[in-house]
Short mmCIF file of C-alpha atoms in Angstrom, two decimals:
data_model
loop_
_atom_site.label_atom_id
_atom_site.label_comp_id
_atom_site.label_asym_id
_atom_site.label_seq_id
_atom_site.Cartn_x
_atom_site.Cartn_y
_atom_site.Cartn_z
CA MET P 30 49.70 -38.23 -9.23
CA SER P 31 49.08 -35.81 -6.11
CA THR P 32 49.43 -32.54 -6.51
CA PRO P 33 51.87 -30.56 -4.07
CA GLU P 34 50.33 -28.61 -1.17
CA ASN P 35 52.05 -25.09 -2.09
CA GLN P 36 51.05 -25.41 -5.96
CA VAL P 37 48.76 -22.61 -7.07
CA PRO P 38 45.49 -23.96 -8.66
CA GLU P 39 45.24 -23.17 -12.43
CA LEU P 40 43.13 -19.88 -12.77
CA PRO P 41 40.33 -20.26 -15.34
CA SER P 42 40.71 -18.70 -18.81
CA SER P 43 39.42 -15.25 -19.71
CA ALA P 44 37.32 -16.72 -22.37
CA LYS P 45 35.84 -18.78 -20.08
CA LEU P 46 35.14 -16.31 -17.45
CA ILE P 47 33.66 -14.03 -20.33
CA SER P 48 31.60 -16.46 -21.25
CA THR P 49 30.22 -17.41 -17.63
CA LEU P 50 29.35 -13.60 -17.20
CA GLY P 51 27.62 -13.37 -20.76
CA ILE P 52 25.34 -16.34 -19.80
CA VAL P 53 24.71 -14.69 -16.68
CA ALA P 54 23.84 -11.34 -17.83
CA MET P 55 21.77 -12.88 -20.73
CA ILE P 56 19.66 -14.96 -18.26
CA SER P 57 19.22 -11.52 -16.03
CA GLY P 58 18.19 -9.52 -19.05
CA LEU P 59 15.53 -12.31 -20.02
CA LEU P 60 14.36 -12.04 -16.30
CA VAL P 61 14.07 -8.50 -16.14
CA VAL P 62 12.26 -8.39 -19.87
CA GLY P 63 9.85 -11.22 -18.50
CA ILE P 64 9.13 -9.49 -15.07
CA TYR P 65 8.55 -6.17 -16.73
CA GLU P 66 6.13 -8.03 -19.63
CA TYR P 67 4.43 -9.93 -16.90
CA THR P 68 3.79 -6.81 -14.66
CA LYS P 69 2.85 -4.40 -17.73
CA PRO P 70 -0.68 -5.19 -17.75
CA ILE P 71 -1.25 -5.22 -14.35
CA ILE P 72 0.10 -1.86 -13.82
CA ALA P 73 -1.67 -0.50 -16.60
CA GLU P 74 -4.97 -1.81 -15.08
CA ASN P 75 -4.02 -0.45 -12.01
CA GLN P 76 -3.52 2.94 -13.34
CA ARG P 77 -6.82 2.91 -15.04
CA LEU P 78 -8.70 1.74 -11.97
CA ALA P 79 -6.88 4.54 -10.29
CA THR P 80 -7.88 7.03 -12.85
CA GLU P 81 -11.50 5.79 -12.86
CA ARG P 82 -11.63 6.48 -8.91
CA ALA P 83 -10.20 9.72 -9.73
CA ILE P 84 -12.57 10.80 -12.15
CA PHE P 85 -15.82 10.37 -10.02
CA LYS P 86 -14.08 11.79 -6.89
CA VAL P 87 -13.26 15.07 -8.82
CA LEU P 88 -16.99 15.07 -10.82
CA PRO P 89 -19.00 13.51 -7.50
CA LYS P 90 -22.13 14.47 -9.66
CA ALA P 91 -21.29 12.10 -12.55
CA SER P 92 -22.88 8.66 -13.19
CA SER P 93 -20.94 7.93 -16.30
CA ARG P 94 -18.34 9.30 -18.23
CA LEU P 95 -16.69 9.21 -21.97
CA THR P 96 -13.29 9.92 -23.04
CA PHE P 97 -12.56 12.19 -25.64
CA GLN P 98 -9.06 13.67 -27.43
CA VAL P 99 -8.69 16.27 -29.47
CA THR P 100 -6.91 15.61 -33.03
CA GLY P 101 -6.43 18.26 -35.33
CA ASN P 102 -9.25 20.42 -35.76
CA SER P 103 -11.51 18.09 -33.71
CA LEU P 104 -13.14 16.58 -30.83
CA LYS P 105 -13.21 13.06 -31.15
CA LEU P 106 -14.40 9.71 -28.63
CA SER P 107 -11.57 7.98 -27.93
CA ASP P 108 -10.46 5.31 -25.04
CA ASP P 109 -8.28 5.38 -22.17
CA LYS P 110 -5.12 3.99 -23.84
CA SER P 111 -4.68 6.84 -26.18
CA GLU P 112 -1.65 8.59 -26.32
CA GLY P 113 -1.67 12.29 -25.49
CA PRO P 114 -4.19 14.36 -23.23
CA LEU P 115 -7.44 12.93 -22.82
CA ILE P 116 -10.72 15.05 -21.70
CA TYR P 117 -12.74 12.70 -19.66
CA ALA P 118 -16.54 14.25 -19.67
CA GLY P 119 -18.70 13.34 -16.68
CA TYR P 120 -22.33 13.06 -17.21
CA ASP P 121 -25.56 12.82 -14.56
CA LYS P 122 -28.48 10.08 -15.06
CA ASN P 123 -30.13 12.45 -17.40
CA ASN P 124 -27.11 12.68 -19.53
CA GLN P 125 -26.37 16.30 -19.02
CA LEU P 126 -22.97 17.22 -18.61
CA VAL P 127 -21.62 18.07 -15.02
CA GLY P 128 -17.84 18.91 -15.99
CA VAL P 129 -14.61 17.40 -17.27
CA ALA P 130 -11.75 15.83 -15.33
CA LEU P 131 -8.23 16.41 -16.53
CA ASN P 132 -4.73 15.13 -16.17
CA ALA P 133 -1.88 17.32 -15.05
CA ALA P 134 1.78 16.63 -13.95
CA ALA P 135 4.75 18.81 -12.68
CA GLN P 136 7.96 18.60 -10.77
CA GLY P 137 7.56 18.60 -7.15
CA TYR P 138 10.34 18.42 -4.42
CA GLN P 139 11.14 14.89 -4.90
CA ASP P 140 9.57 13.22 -8.13
CA THR P 141 6.87 14.30 -10.73
CA ILE P 142 3.34 14.84 -8.89
CA LYS P 143 0.69 13.57 -11.14
CA LEU P 144 -3.14 14.50 -10.37
CA LEU P 145 -6.64 14.65 -12.05
CA TYR P 146 -8.69 17.59 -11.47
CA GLY P 147 -12.17 18.66 -12.22
CA TYR P 148 -13.17 21.49 -14.37
CA GLN P 149 -16.55 23.25 -14.59
CA PRO P 150 -16.58 24.80 -18.20
CA GLU P 151 -19.65 26.82 -17.44
CA THR P 152 -18.40 28.65 -14.53
CA GLY P 153 -14.39 28.33 -15.53
CA CYS P 154 -13.53 27.01 -12.41
CA ILE P 155 -11.32 23.99 -11.03
CA THR P 156 -12.99 22.49 -8.23
CA GLY P 157 -11.10 19.65 -6.55
CA PHE P 158 -8.22 17.23 -7.27
CA ASP P 159 -7.23 13.87 -6.85
CA VAL P 160 -3.53 12.76 -6.45
CA LEU P 161 -2.63 9.81 -8.76
CA LYS P 162 1.23 9.89 -8.03
CA SER P 163 3.18 11.65 -5.40
CA THR P 164 6.61 10.64 -3.61
CA GLU P 165 6.71 14.00 -1.38
CA THR P 166 7.94 14.02 2.05
CA PRO P 167 5.33 12.78 4.36
CA GLY P 168 3.82 15.89 6.51
CA PHE P 169 5.12 18.22 4.15
CA GLY P 170 4.20 17.66 0.51
CA THR P 171 1.40 15.40 1.08
CA LYS P 172 -0.37 18.35 3.12
CA ILE P 173 -1.82 19.08 -0.52
CA THR P 174 -4.43 16.51 0.43
CA THR P 175 -5.26 17.19 3.77
CA ASP P 176 -4.79 20.91 4.65
CA ALA P 177 -8.13 22.62 4.97
CA GLY P 178 -6.45 25.95 3.96
CA PHE P 179 -4.94 24.69 0.83
CA LEU P 180 -7.95 22.70 -0.11
CA ALA P 181 -10.15 25.86 -0.02
CA ASN P 182 -8.17 27.19 -2.99
CA PHE P 183 -10.59 24.75 -5.15
CA ASN P 184 -13.97 25.67 -3.98
CA CYS P 185 -13.41 27.70 -7.24
CA LEU P 186 -9.96 28.27 -8.51
CA GLU P 187 -10.63 30.34 -11.36
CA ALA P 188 -9.66 29.26 -14.76
CA LYS P 189 -11.59 31.06 -17.15
CA VAL P 190 -10.70 30.93 -20.92
CA ASN P 191 -9.97 34.28 -22.59
CA VAL P 192 -12.06 35.74 -25.35
CA GLU P 193 -9.78 34.57 -28.18
CA GLN P 194 -9.88 31.09 -26.90
CA SER P 195 -6.24 30.85 -27.02
CA GLY P 196 -5.62 30.22 -23.49
CA LEU P 197 -6.37 30.99 -20.07
CA GLU P 198 -7.69 34.79 -19.02
CA ASN P 199 -5.43 35.00 -16.30
CA GLU P 200 -2.33 32.84 -15.55
CA ILE P 201 -2.73 30.49 -12.65
CA LYS P 202 -0.23 30.78 -10.05
CA THR P 203 0.88 29.66 -6.52
CA VAL P 204 1.51 33.11 -4.22
CA ARG P 205 3.01 32.98 -0.76
CA HIS P 206 1.07 31.75 1.91
CA GLY P 207 -1.67 34.37 3.20
CA SER P 208 -1.02 36.82 0.17
CA LYS P 209 -3.73 35.42 -2.16
CA THR P 210 -6.02 38.39 -3.54
CA GLN P 211 -7.21 36.85 -6.74
CA ALA P 212 -9.34 34.18 -7.74
CA TRP P 213 -7.07 32.58 -9.96
CA GLU P 214 -4.09 32.33 -7.39
CA VAL P 215 -3.36 29.49 -5.36
CA ASP P 216 -2.47 30.10 -1.65
CA ALA P 217 0.38 28.08 -0.77
CA ILE P 218 0.89 25.63 2.21
CA SER P 219 3.52 27.15 4.60
CA GLY P 220 6.38 24.76 4.88
CA SER P 221 5.34 23.09 1.59
CA THR P 222 6.12 25.89 -1.17
CA ILE P 223 7.79 23.61 -3.75
CA THR P 224 4.88 21.41 -3.87
CA SER P 225 2.54 24.00 -3.73
CA ASN P 226 4.04 25.78 -6.62
CA ALA P 227 4.01 22.61 -8.63
CA ILE P 228 0.23 22.36 -7.93
CA GLY P 229 -0.14 25.85 -9.73
CA ARG P 230 2.26 25.25 -12.39
CA MET P 231 0.71 22.13 -13.60
CA LEU P 232 -2.79 23.51 -13.41
CA ASN P 233 -1.60 26.60 -15.49
CA GLN P 234 0.10 24.35 -18.21
CA SER P 235 -2.90 22.09 -18.65
CA GLY P 236 -5.40 24.88 -18.21
CA GLN P 237 -3.62 26.87 -21.20
CA ALA P 238 -3.26 23.67 -23.26
CA LEU P 239 -6.92 22.37 -22.97
CA HIS P 240 -9.54 24.93 -21.59
CA PRO P 241 -9.92 26.60 -24.86
CA SER P 242 -10.30 23.08 -26.77
CA ILE P 243 -12.77 22.35 -23.81
CA ILE P 244 -14.74 25.77 -24.45
CA LYS P 245 -14.44 25.32 -28.25
CA TYR P 246 -15.93 22.00 -28.21
CA LEU P 247 -18.34 22.38 -25.55
CA LYS P 248 -21.61 21.49 -27.49
CA VAL P 249 -19.90 18.31 -28.69
CA LEU P 250 -19.18 17.48 -25.34
CA LYS P 251 -22.70 17.91 -23.90
CA ASN P 252 -24.58 16.47 -26.95
CA THR P 253 -22.47 13.17 -27.40
CA LYS P 254 -23.76 11.11 -24.49
CA THR P 255 -27.52 11.94 -25.27
CA LYS P 256 -26.62 10.90 -29.27
CA LEU P 257 -24.86 7.68 -28.20
CA ASN P 258 -28.07 6.64 -25.97
CA GLN P 259 -30.16 7.10 -29.04
CA LEU P 260 -28.30 4.91 -31.34
#
């Protein structure tokens, strides 16, 4: 029997629509989880390689390195997958400690900036950094890696530990461009104040938290590589 031309087609039931949407949502969810699980080790490996490159960039005299972590009242060898702040100790060919590399992060203008910086415990100087993550505006926030005046801050940015070994002797802080008078101040980039402030803030936070432990366990950092090679 033919259907009249002006007859409205019967709409699918609500149950059928809900069932169809449920199936689509389930498939989409499985695809998202599958893609995440597939890419997770790839992303982790890329991050590991980026960190590895950054360690030897900020510690140019190092030919090898070890990873440590402060746990309770001790400093222990760790691996790069451990949770929490890590201390990367760099050694020369004679197993002499040439410095440590540390992670730091803070909110910038658009997103979190993450970097790895080099620290010389013997002199109390931060001597360079490498950006691991930044989505700051090109030409402004990204000047932190190209601006000669800003990079000059890290010829020796003072980050000495106080006598009590409870924190830094002086707070690292960013000051207005051209107004730096102290070795622990970061001279900001003109036009990139927010990003410059983030750098000063993250270095201060990391320094206050980790530099005292580095000084406290400096002998461990110096001697571990030699002891391992003697085993």
